[in-house]
Every structure is written in structure tokens, then in C-alpha cells.
PDB file of C-alpha atoms in Angstrom:
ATOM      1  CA  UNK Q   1    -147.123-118.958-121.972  1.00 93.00           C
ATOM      2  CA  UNK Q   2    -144.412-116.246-121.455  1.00 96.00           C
ATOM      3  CA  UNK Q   3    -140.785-117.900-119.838  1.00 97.00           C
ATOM      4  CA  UNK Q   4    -138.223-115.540-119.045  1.00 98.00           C
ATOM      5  CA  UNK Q   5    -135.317-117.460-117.713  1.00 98.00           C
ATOM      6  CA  UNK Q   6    -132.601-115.091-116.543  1.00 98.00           C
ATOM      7  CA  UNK Q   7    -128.673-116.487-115.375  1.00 98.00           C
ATOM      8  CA  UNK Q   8    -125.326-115.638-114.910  1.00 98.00           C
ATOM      9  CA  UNK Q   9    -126.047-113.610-111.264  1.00 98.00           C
ATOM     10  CA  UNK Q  10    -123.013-114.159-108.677  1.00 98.00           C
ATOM     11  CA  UNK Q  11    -120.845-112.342-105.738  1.00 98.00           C
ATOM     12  CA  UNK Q  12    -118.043-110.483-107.281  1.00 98.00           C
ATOM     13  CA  UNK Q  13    -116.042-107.804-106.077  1.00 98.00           C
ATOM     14  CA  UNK Q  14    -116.393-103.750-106.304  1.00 98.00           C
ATOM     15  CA  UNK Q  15    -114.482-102.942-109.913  1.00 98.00           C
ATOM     16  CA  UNK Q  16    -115.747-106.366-111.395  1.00 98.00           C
ATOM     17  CA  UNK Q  17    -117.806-107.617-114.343  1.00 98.00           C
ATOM     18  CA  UNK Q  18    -120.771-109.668-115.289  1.00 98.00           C
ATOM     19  CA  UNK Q  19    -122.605-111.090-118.200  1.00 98.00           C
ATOM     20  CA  UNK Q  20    -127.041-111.884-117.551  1.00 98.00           C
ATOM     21  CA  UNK Q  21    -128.317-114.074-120.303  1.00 98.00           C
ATOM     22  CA  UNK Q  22    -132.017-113.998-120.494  1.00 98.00           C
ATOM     23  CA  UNK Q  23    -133.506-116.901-122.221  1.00 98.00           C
ATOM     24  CA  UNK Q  24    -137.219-116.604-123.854  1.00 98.00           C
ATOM     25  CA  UNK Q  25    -140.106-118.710-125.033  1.00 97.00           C
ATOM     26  CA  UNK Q  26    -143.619-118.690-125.446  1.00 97.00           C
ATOM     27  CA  UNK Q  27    -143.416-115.557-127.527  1.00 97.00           C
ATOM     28  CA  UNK Q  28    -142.205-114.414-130.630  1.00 97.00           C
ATOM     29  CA  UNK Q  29    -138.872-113.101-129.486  1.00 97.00           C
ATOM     30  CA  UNK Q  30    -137.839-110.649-132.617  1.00 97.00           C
ATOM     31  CA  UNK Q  31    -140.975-108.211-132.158  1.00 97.00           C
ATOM     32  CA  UNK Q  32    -140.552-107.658-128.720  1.00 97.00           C
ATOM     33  CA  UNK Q  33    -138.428-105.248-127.751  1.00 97.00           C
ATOM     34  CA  UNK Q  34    -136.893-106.145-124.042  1.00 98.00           C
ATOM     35  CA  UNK Q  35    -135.442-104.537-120.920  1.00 98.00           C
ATOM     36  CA  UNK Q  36    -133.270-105.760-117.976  1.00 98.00           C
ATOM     37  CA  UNK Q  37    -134.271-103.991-114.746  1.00 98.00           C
ATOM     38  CA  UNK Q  38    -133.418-104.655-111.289  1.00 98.00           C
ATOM     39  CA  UNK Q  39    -134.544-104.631-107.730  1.00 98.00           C
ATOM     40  CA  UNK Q  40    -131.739-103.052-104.930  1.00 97.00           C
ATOM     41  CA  UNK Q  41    -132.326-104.253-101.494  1.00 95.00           C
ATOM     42  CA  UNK Q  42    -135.276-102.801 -99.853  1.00 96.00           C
ATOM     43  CA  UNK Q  43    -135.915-100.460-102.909  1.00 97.00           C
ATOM     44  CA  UNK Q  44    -138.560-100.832-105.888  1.00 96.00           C
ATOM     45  CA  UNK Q  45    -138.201-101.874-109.270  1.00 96.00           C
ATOM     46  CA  UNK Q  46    -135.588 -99.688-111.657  1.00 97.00           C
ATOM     47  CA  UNK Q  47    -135.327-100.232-115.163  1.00 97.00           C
ATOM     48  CA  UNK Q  48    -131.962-100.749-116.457  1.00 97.00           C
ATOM     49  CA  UNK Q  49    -131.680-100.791-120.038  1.00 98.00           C
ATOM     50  CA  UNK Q  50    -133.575-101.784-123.048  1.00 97.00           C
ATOM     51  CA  UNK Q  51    -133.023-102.968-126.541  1.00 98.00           C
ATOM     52  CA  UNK Q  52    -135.462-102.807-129.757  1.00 97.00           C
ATOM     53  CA  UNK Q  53    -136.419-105.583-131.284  1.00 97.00           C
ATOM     54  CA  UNK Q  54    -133.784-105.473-134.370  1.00 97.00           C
ATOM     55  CA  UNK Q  55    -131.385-104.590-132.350  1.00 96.00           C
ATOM     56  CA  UNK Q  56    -131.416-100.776-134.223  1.00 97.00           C
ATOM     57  CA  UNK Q  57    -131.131 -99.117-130.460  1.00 97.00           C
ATOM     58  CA  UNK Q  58    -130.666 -99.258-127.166  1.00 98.00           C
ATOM     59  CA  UNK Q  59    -131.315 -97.099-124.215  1.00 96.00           C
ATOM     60  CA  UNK Q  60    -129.872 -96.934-120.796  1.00 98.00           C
ATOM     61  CA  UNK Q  61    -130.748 -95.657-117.231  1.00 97.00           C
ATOM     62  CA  UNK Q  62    -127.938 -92.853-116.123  1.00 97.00           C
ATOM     63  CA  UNK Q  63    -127.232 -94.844-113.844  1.00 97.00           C
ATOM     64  CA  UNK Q  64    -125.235 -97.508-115.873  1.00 98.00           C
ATOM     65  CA  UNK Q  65    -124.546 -95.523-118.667  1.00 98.00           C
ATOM     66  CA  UNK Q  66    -121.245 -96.515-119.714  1.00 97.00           C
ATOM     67  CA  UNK Q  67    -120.595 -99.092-117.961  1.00 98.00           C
ATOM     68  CA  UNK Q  68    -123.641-102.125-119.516  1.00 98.00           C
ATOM     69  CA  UNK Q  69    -124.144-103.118-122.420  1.00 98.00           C
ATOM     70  CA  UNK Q  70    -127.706-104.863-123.109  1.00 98.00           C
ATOM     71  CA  UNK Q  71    -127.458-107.065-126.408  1.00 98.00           C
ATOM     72  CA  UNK Q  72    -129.897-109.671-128.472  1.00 98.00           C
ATOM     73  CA  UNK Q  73    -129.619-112.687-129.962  1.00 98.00           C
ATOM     74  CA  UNK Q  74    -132.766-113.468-131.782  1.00 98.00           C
ATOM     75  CA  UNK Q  75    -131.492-116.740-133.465  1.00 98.00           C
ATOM     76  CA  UNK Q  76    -131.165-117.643-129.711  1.00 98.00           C
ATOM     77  CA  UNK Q  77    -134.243-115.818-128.121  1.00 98.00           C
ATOM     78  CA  UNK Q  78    -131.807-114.420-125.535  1.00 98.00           C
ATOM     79  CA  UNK Q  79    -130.876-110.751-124.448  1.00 98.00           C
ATOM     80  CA  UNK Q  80    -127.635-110.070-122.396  1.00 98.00           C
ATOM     81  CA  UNK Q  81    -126.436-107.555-120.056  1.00 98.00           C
ATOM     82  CA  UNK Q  82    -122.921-107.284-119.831  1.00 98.00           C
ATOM     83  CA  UNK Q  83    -121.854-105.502-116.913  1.00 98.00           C
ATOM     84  CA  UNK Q  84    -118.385-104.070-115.966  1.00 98.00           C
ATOM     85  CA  UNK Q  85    -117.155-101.557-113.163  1.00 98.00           C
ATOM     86  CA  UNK Q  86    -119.591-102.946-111.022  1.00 98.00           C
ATOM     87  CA  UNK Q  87    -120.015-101.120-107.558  1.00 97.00           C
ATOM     88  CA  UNK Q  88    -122.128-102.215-104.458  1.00 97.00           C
ATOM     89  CA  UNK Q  89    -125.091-100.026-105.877  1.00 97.00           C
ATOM     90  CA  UNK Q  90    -125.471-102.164-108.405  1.00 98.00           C
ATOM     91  CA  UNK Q  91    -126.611-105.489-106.397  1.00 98.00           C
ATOM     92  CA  UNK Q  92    -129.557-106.690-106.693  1.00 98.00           C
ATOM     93  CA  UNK Q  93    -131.766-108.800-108.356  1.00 98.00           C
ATOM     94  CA  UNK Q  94    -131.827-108.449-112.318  1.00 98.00           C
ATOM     95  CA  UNK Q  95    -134.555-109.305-114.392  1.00 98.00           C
ATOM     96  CA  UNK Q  96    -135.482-109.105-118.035  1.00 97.00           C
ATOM     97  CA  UNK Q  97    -139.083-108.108-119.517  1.00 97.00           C
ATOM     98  CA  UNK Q  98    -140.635-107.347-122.797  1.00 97.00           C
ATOM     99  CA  UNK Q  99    -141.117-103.634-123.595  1.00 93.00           C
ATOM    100  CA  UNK Q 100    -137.804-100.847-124.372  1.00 91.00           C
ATOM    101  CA  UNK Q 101    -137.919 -98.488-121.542  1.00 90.00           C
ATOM    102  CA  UNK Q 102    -138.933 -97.190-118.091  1.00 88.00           C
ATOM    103  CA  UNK Q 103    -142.592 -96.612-119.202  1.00 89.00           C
ATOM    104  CA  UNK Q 104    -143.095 -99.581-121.483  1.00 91.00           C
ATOM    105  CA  UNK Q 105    -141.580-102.384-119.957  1.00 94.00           C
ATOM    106  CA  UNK Q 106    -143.930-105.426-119.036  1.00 93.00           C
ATOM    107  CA  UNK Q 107    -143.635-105.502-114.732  1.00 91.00           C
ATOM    108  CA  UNK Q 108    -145.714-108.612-115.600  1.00 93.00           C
ATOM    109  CA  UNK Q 109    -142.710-110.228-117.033  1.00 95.00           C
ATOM    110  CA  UNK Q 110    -140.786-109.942-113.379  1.00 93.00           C
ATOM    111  CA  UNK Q 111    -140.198-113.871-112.076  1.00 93.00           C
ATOM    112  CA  UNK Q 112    -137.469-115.162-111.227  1.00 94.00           C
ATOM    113  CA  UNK Q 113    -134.362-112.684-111.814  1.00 97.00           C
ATOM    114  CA  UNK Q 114    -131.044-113.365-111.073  1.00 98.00           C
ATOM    115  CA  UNK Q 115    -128.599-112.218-107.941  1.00 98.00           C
ATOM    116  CA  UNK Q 116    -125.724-109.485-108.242  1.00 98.00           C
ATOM    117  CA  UNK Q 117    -123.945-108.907-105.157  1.00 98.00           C
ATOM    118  CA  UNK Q 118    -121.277-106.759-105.409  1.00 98.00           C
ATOM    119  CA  UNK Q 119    -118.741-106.419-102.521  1.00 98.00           C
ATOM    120  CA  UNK Q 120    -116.621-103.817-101.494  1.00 93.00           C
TER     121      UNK Q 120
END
């Protein structure tokens, strides 16, 4: 059975940062490639970024290009988005999935997630 545990979601202020661990299990974590996307307030689902499964590439929405990073541990079966110059767009709820990119991520991975507010 497929667990995506996601963490590290808080309040911080406009300018901040952030680090989202993802932990998995019930897969085998090193051929999946993964994604963080997020749900905004009242808006759908909006892939973030995405990660292969060696870690050879990564991709990223324009909207956060530049300021996340999304990294892998596979040792640890746990991806990371680290987040800095965070602005009020940015909360929501974050959420990691299997799958690289807006077209291929798994929206049957999204449980769970993990808060961002960001406040002026």
C-alpha cells in the first residue's frame, strides 16, 4: 500500500523559507520519479516541481523557478522541497506524488499534504 507522509508545513512570513520532507513506503522509492504539487485556497491542484528517480533532473513550474529546490534521498525514501522567498501566493497545501511532471504525476497519490501559510 502506497504512504506518502508529507511535514514540515507552518505560518511564516512574506520573504521566508521552508523545507517539506516527504516520507515513502509501500513502494519501491528509487524507480519512481516524484513531484510536490500544491493546492492554493479555493483553486485546483498545481504541480510544483518534480525530480527523476536518480536524481539526474529536475523540473519546475515558472512559478517557483528559482526560488525551490525539490531533492531525493533514496537511502531515506524521502523527497524535499526547500522553499525560500516565499510570498502569500505560495500558501497552500503541499503534497508529494509519484510521477515527474504536470502530465505524469499520480493525483492518486494526493492525501494528506502539508500547510504553507505565508503572511504578508
Amino acid at each position: 500500500q502506497v504512504q506518502l507522509v508529507e511535514s514540515g508545513g507552518a505560518v511564516v512570513q512574506s520573504g521566508g523559507s521552508l523545507r517539506l520532507s516527504c516520507v515513502a513506503s509501500g513502494f519501491y522509492f528509487p524507480i519512481y520519479d516524484m513531484s510536490w504539487i500544491r493546492r492554493a485556497p479555493g483553486k485546483g491542484l498545481e504541480w510544483v516541481a518534480g525530480v527523476r528517480g536518480d536524481s539526474s533532473s529536475t523540473m519546475y513550474a515558472d512559478s517557483v523557478k528559482g526560488r525551490f529546490t525539490i531533492s531525493r534521498d533514496n537511502a531515506e525514501k524521502t523527497v524535499y522541497l526547500q522553499m525560500k522567498s516565499l510570498n502569500v501566493e505560495d500558501t497552500a497545501i503541499y503534497y508529494c506524488t509519484r510521477g515527474r511532471s504536470a502530465s505524469t504525476y499520480y493525483d492518486s497519490d494526493v492525501d494528506g499534504g502539508t500547510q504553507v501559510t505565508v503572511l504578508s
